[in-house]
mmCIF file of C-alpha atoms in Angstrom:
data_model
loop_
_atom_site.group_PDB
_atom_site.id
_atom_site.type_symbol
_atom_site.label_atom_id
_atom_site.label_comp_id
_atom_site.label_asym_id
_atom_site.label_seq_id
_atom_site.Cartn_x
_atom_site.Cartn_y
_atom_site.Cartn_z
ATOM 1 C CA MET A 1 -5.897 14.431 -16.510
ATOM 2 C CA ILE A 2 -9.436 13.122 -16.342
ATOM 3 C CA ALA A 3 -10.171 14.563 -19.787
ATOM 4 C CA ALA A 4 -6.963 13.030 -21.156
ATOM 5 C CA ALA A 5 -7.957 9.664 -19.655
ATOM 6 C CA ILE A 6 -11.447 9.826 -21.170
ATOM 7 C CA LEU A 7 -10.106 10.876 -24.569
ATOM 8 C CA SER A 8 -7.497 8.124 -24.398
ATOM 9 C CA LEU A 9 -10.142 5.511 -23.625
ATOM 10 C CA LEU A 10 -12.364 6.760 -26.446
ATOM 11 C CA ALA A 11 -9.438 6.725 -28.862
ATOM 12 C CA LEU A 12 -8.357 3.248 -27.730
ATOM 13 C CA LEU A 13 -11.884 1.994 -28.370
ATOM 14 C CA GLY A 14 -11.803 3.567 -31.853
ATOM 15 C CA ILE A 15 -14.708 5.911 -31.137
ATOM 16 C CA THR A 16 -12.817 9.141 -31.864
ATOM 17 C CA PRO A 17 -10.621 8.627 -34.949
ATOM 18 C CA GLY A 18 -8.331 11.408 -36.054
ATOM 19 C CA SER A 19 -4.695 12.061 -36.797
ATOM 20 C CA LEU A 20 -3.824 13.208 -33.268
ATOM 21 C CA SER A 21 -5.837 10.510 -31.486
ATOM 22 C CA ASP A 22 -4.519 7.821 -33.834
ATOM 23 C CA TRP A 23 -0.952 8.939 -33.099
ATOM 24 C CA TRP A 24 -1.703 8.954 -29.343
ATOM 25 C CA VAL A 25 -3.190 5.448 -29.489
ATOM 26 C CA SER A 26 -0.212 4.108 -31.449
ATOM 27 C CA GLU A 27 2.177 5.563 -28.865
ATOM 28 C CA LEU A 28 0.176 4.183 -25.930
ATOM 29 C CA ARG A 29 -0.040 0.754 -27.524
ATOM 30 C CA TRP A 30 3.675 0.799 -28.379
ATOM 31 C CA LEU A 31 4.544 1.678 -24.795
ATOM 32 C CA PHE A 32 1.945 -0.402 -22.871
ATOM 33 C CA GLY A 33 0.412 -2.819 -25.413
ATOM 34 C CA TRP A 34 -2.924 -4.058 -24.111
ATOM 35 C CA GLY A 35 -2.084 -2.328 -20.840
ATOM 36 C CA ALA A 36 -2.867 1.016 -22.512
ATOM 37 C CA PHE A 37 -6.438 0.664 -21.229
ATOM 38 C CA GLY A 38 -5.149 0.242 -17.669
ATOM 39 C CA PHE A 39 -2.869 3.238 -18.117
ATOM 40 C CA ALA A 40 -5.803 5.405 -19.201
ATOM 41 C CA ILE A 41 -7.882 4.289 -16.217
ATOM 42 C CA LEU A 42 -5.036 4.874 -13.763
ATOM 43 C CA THR A 43 -4.456 8.309 -15.300
ATOM 44 C CA GLY A 44 -8.121 9.158 -14.705
ATOM 45 C CA LEU A 45 -7.874 8.006 -11.085
ATOM 46 C CA LEU A 46 -4.804 10.184 -10.626
ATOM 47 C CA GLY A 47 -6.778 13.134 -12.023
ATOM 48 C CA VAL A 48 -9.548 12.521 -9.483
ATOM 49 C CA LEU A 49 -6.953 12.468 -6.720
ATOM 50 C CA ILE A 50 -5.434 15.763 -7.920
ATOM 51 C CA ILE A 51 -8.879 17.413 -7.951
ATOM 52 C CA ARG A 52 -9.551 16.229 -4.398
ATOM 53 C CA VAL A 53 -6.255 17.693 -3.222
ATOM 54 C CA ALA A 54 -7.039 20.990 -5.002
ATOM 55 C CA GLN A 55 -10.422 21.132 -3.246
ATOM 56 C CA ARG A 56 -8.659 20.656 0.076
ATOM 57 C CA THR A 57 -10.395 17.352 0.691
ATOM 58 C CA PRO A 58 -7.460 15.046 0.200
ATOM 59 C CA ALA A 59 -8.175 11.367 0.287
ATOM 60 C CA GLN A 60 -6.271 9.299 2.772
ATOM 61 C CA ILE A 61 -4.690 6.840 0.372
ATOM 62 C CA PRO A 62 -2.290 4.460 2.050
ATOM 63 C CA TRP A 63 1.131 4.047 0.472
ATOM 64 C CA ARG A 64 0.510 0.310 0.085
ATOM 65 C CA MET A 65 -2.338 0.984 -2.351
ATOM 66 C CA ILE A 66 -0.180 3.143 -4.625
ATOM 67 C CA ILE A 67 2.804 0.787 -4.523
ATOM 68 C CA GLY A 68 0.543 -2.262 -4.920
ATOM 69 C CA LEU A 69 -1.302 -0.894 -7.956
ATOM 70 C CA GLU A 70 1.920 0.247 -9.631
ATOM 71 C CA SER A 71 3.636 -3.088 -9.114
ATOM 72 C CA ALA A 72 0.533 -5.018 -10.215
ATOM 73 C CA PHE A 73 0.229 -2.883 -13.374
ATOM 74 C CA LEU A 74 3.868 -3.383 -14.346
ATOM 75 C CA ALA A 75 3.728 -7.102 -13.555
ATOM 76 C CA VAL A 76 0.605 -7.506 -15.697
ATOM 77 C CA LEU A 77 2.494 -5.902 -18.603
ATOM 78 C CA GLY A 78 5.194 -8.554 -18.168
ATOM 79 C CA VAL A 79 2.551 -11.306 -17.978
ATOM 80 C CA LEU A 80 0.792 -10.075 -21.123
ATOM 81 C CA HIS A 81 4.012 -10.202 -23.088
ATOM 82 C CA ALA A 82 5.427 -13.412 -21.597
ATOM 83 C CA PHE A 83 2.326 -15.521 -22.199
ATOM 84 C CA ASP A 84 1.588 -14.278 -25.724
ATOM 85 C CA THR A 85 3.421 -16.623 -28.054
ATOM 86 C CA SER A 86 1.404 -15.763 -31.158
ATOM 87 C CA ALA A 87 4.156 -13.674 -32.740
ATOM 88 C CA ASP A 88 7.761 -12.653 -32.401
ATOM 89 C CA PRO A 89 8.039 -10.488 -29.245
ATOM 90 C CA TRP A 90 9.216 -7.417 -31.155
ATOM 91 C CA THR A 91 6.550 -7.877 -33.837
ATOM 92 C CA LEU A 92 3.996 -8.061 -31.037
ATOM 93 C CA ILE A 93 5.092 -4.593 -29.896
ATOM 94 C CA ALA A 94 4.696 -3.229 -33.426
ATOM 95 C CA LEU A 95 1.163 -4.674 -33.528
ATOM 96 C CA GLY A 96 0.294 -2.980 -30.218
ATOM 97 C CA GLY A 97 -0.175 -6.259 -28.393
ATOM 98 C CA GLY A 98 1.226 -7.932 -25.337
ATOM 99 C CA GLY A 99 2.557 -5.585 -22.709
ATOM 100 C CA GLY A 100 4.146 -3.131 -25.122
ATOM 101 C CA VAL A 101 7.801 -2.232 -24.960
ATOM 102 C CA ILE A 102 7.650 -2.171 -21.145
ATOM 103 C CA GLY A 103 6.189 -5.685 -21.019
ATOM 104 C CA TRP A 104 8.738 -6.833 -23.590
ATOM 105 C CA GLY A 105 11.576 -5.449 -21.468
ATOM 106 C CA LEU A 106 10.280 -7.053 -18.280
ATOM 107 C CA SER A 107 9.605 -10.427 -19.886
ATOM 108 C CA THR A 108 12.993 -10.390 -21.644
ATOM 109 C CA ILE A 109 14.887 -9.635 -18.432
ATOM 110 C CA LEU A 110 13.374 -12.509 -16.480
ATOM 111 C CA GLY A 111 12.604 -14.747 -19.472
ATOM 112 C CA SER A 112 16.240 -14.919 -20.571
ATOM 113 C CA ALA A 113 17.179 -16.262 -17.147
ATOM 114 C CA ILE A 114 14.359 -18.731 -16.437
ATOM 115 C CA GLY A 115 12.279 -18.983 -19.620
ATOM 116 C CA LEU A 116 9.195 -17.069 -20.746
ATOM 117 C CA ALA A 117 6.653 -19.427 -19.187
ATOM 118 C CA TRP A 118 8.280 -19.203 -15.764
ATOM 119 C CA ALA A 119 8.694 -15.456 -16.188
ATOM 120 C CA GLY A 120 4.951 -15.233 -16.808
ATOM 121 C CA VAL A 121 4.259 -17.282 -13.693
ATOM 122 C CA GLY A 122 6.637 -15.096 -11.674
ATOM 123 C CA TYR A 123 5.040 -11.890 -12.904
ATOM 124 C CA SER A 124 1.586 -13.364 -12.192
ATOM 125 C CA ILE A 125 2.632 -13.950 -8.597
ATOM 126 C CA ILE A 126 3.997 -10.391 -8.375
ATOM 127 C CA ALA A 127 0.713 -9.025 -9.798
ATOM 128 C CA LEU A 128 -1.294 -11.034 -7.272
ATOM 129 C CA ALA A 129 0.955 -9.786 -4.467
ATOM 130 C CA GLY A 130 0.512 -6.198 -5.689
ATOM 131 C CA ILE A 131 -3.278 -6.535 -5.713
ATOM 132 C CA THR A 132 -3.138 -8.114 -2.273
ATOM 133 C CA LEU A 133 -1.015 -5.233 -1.009
ATOM 134 C CA ALA A 134 -3.193 -2.567 -2.650
ATOM 135 C CA PHE A 135 -6.540 -3.834 -1.413
ATOM 136 C CA ASP A 136 -5.374 -5.585 1.775
ATOM 137 C CA ILE A 137 -6.877 -8.913 0.767
ATOM 138 C CA PRO A 138 -6.739 -11.486 3.591
ATOM 139 C CA TRP A 139 -5.950 -14.559 1.466
ATOM 140 C CA LEU A 140 -5.456 -16.863 4.448
ATOM 141 C CA LEU A 141 -8.922 -16.005 5.736
ATOM 142 C CA TRP A 142 -10.416 -16.604 2.294
ATOM 143 C CA LEU A 143 -8.577 -19.925 1.951
ATOM 144 C CA SER A 144 -9.778 -21.086 5.370
ATOM 145 C CA LYS A 145 -13.374 -20.163 4.431
ATOM 146 C CA LEU A 146 -12.964 -21.995 1.130
ATOM 147 C CA ALA A 147 -11.665 -25.069 2.968
ATOM 148 C CA ALA A 148 -14.677 -24.929 5.313
ATOM 149 C CA VAL A 149 -17.087 -24.701 2.360
ATOM 150 C CA ILE A 150 -15.370 -27.623 0.627
ATOM 151 C CA ALA A 151 -15.496 -29.697 3.838
ATOM 152 C CA THR A 152 -19.207 -28.912 4.303
ATOM 153 C CA ALA A 153 -19.937 -29.772 0.683
ATOM 154 C CA GLY A 154 -17.979 -33.009 1.025
ATOM 155 C CA ALA A 155 -19.913 -33.971 4.153
ATOM 156 C CA THR A 156 -23.228 -33.179 2.430
ATOM 157 C CA ILE A 157 -22.299 -35.257 -0.610
ATOM 158 C CA ALA A 158 -21.106 -38.131 1.582
ATOM 159 C CA ALA A 159 -24.383 -38.042 3.554
ATOM 160 C CA ARG A 160 -26.446 -38.189 0.350
ATOM 161 C CA TRP A 161 -24.297 -40.803 -1.366
ATOM 162 C CA PRO A 162 -25.901 -44.250 -1.322
ATOM 163 C CA LYS A 163 -24.204 -46.519 1.125
ATOM 164 C CA PRO A 164 -23.461 -50.137 0.173
ATOM 165 C CA ALA A 165 -25.784 -52.769 1.617
ATOM 166 C CA SER A 166 -24.634 -53.536 5.084
ATOM 167 C CA VAL A 167 -23.202 -56.964 5.477
ATOM 168 C CA SER A 168 -23.939 -58.649 8.777
ATOM 169 C CA PRO A 169 -20.799 -59.625 10.559
ATOM 170 C CA ALA A 170 -19.993 -63.328 10.329
ATOM 171 C CA ALA A 171 -20.542 -65.434 13.418
ATOM 172 C CA PRO A 172 -17.340 -66.051 15.295
ATOM 173 C CA LYS A 173 -15.720 -69.317 14.374
ATOM 174 C CA SER A 174 -15.553 -71.984 16.984
ATOM 175 C CA PRO A 175 -12.135 -73.110 18.058
ATOM 176 C CA PRO A 176 -10.716 -76.035 16.061
ATOM 177 C CA VAL A 177 -11.383 -79.536 17.332
ATOM 178 C CA ALA A 178 -8.400 -81.094 19.004
ATOM 179 C CA GLU A 179 -6.826 -83.756 16.838
ATOM 180 C CA GLU A 180 -4.681 -86.638 17.803
ATOM 181 C CA ILE A 181 -1.095 -86.014 16.907
ATOM 182 C CA VAL A 182 0.756 -89.132 15.873
ATOM 183 C CA PRO A 183 4.521 -88.998 15.582
ATOM 184 C CA PRO A 184 5.826 -90.081 12.192
ATOM 185 C CA LYS A 185 7.124 -93.634 11.821
ATOM 186 C CA PRO A 186 10.566 -94.243 10.473
ATOM 187 C CA VAL A 187 10.703 -95.561 6.941
ATOM 188 C CA VAL A 188 12.950 -98.594 6.366
ATOM 189 C CA VAL A 189 14.207 -99.313 2.868
#
């Protein structure tokens, strides 16, 4: 599997042209579009895992990593196809672009219900959730650290910002002088 992954990557990069490799690349691009590179890399990682199991040194890979990477990969295929508006979706598959026929199917399923742009946003969120699940990324911790950095930067900028000239407070006004109040006189016409 590792050899197949390496040969697939070399063929996708155009380094090893030939009738068999050209056919293989066209099939990978038809199926996965630009995700063919990710497929080749994931195939190589699977080959490494198989070798480790054969050597009786299996890696302890949590289920969340496998499920997360699979869901992120499929969601990225949907994103690649949903956000590429350069050509007709089926023509894009024939050109080997977007997310291939899998990305086309995913983007068509959700895009027909809510529109391609929103389908792309939805698949982006699914991809981010898959990566978060696979690598156990503590987003809330990162966001709190980012908020602390922004607050510190804001305080530093505010401390360095020139302050307006201070205006001395006005002296308190003295109470008004009492005036004589004269009742109005009636007007006779």
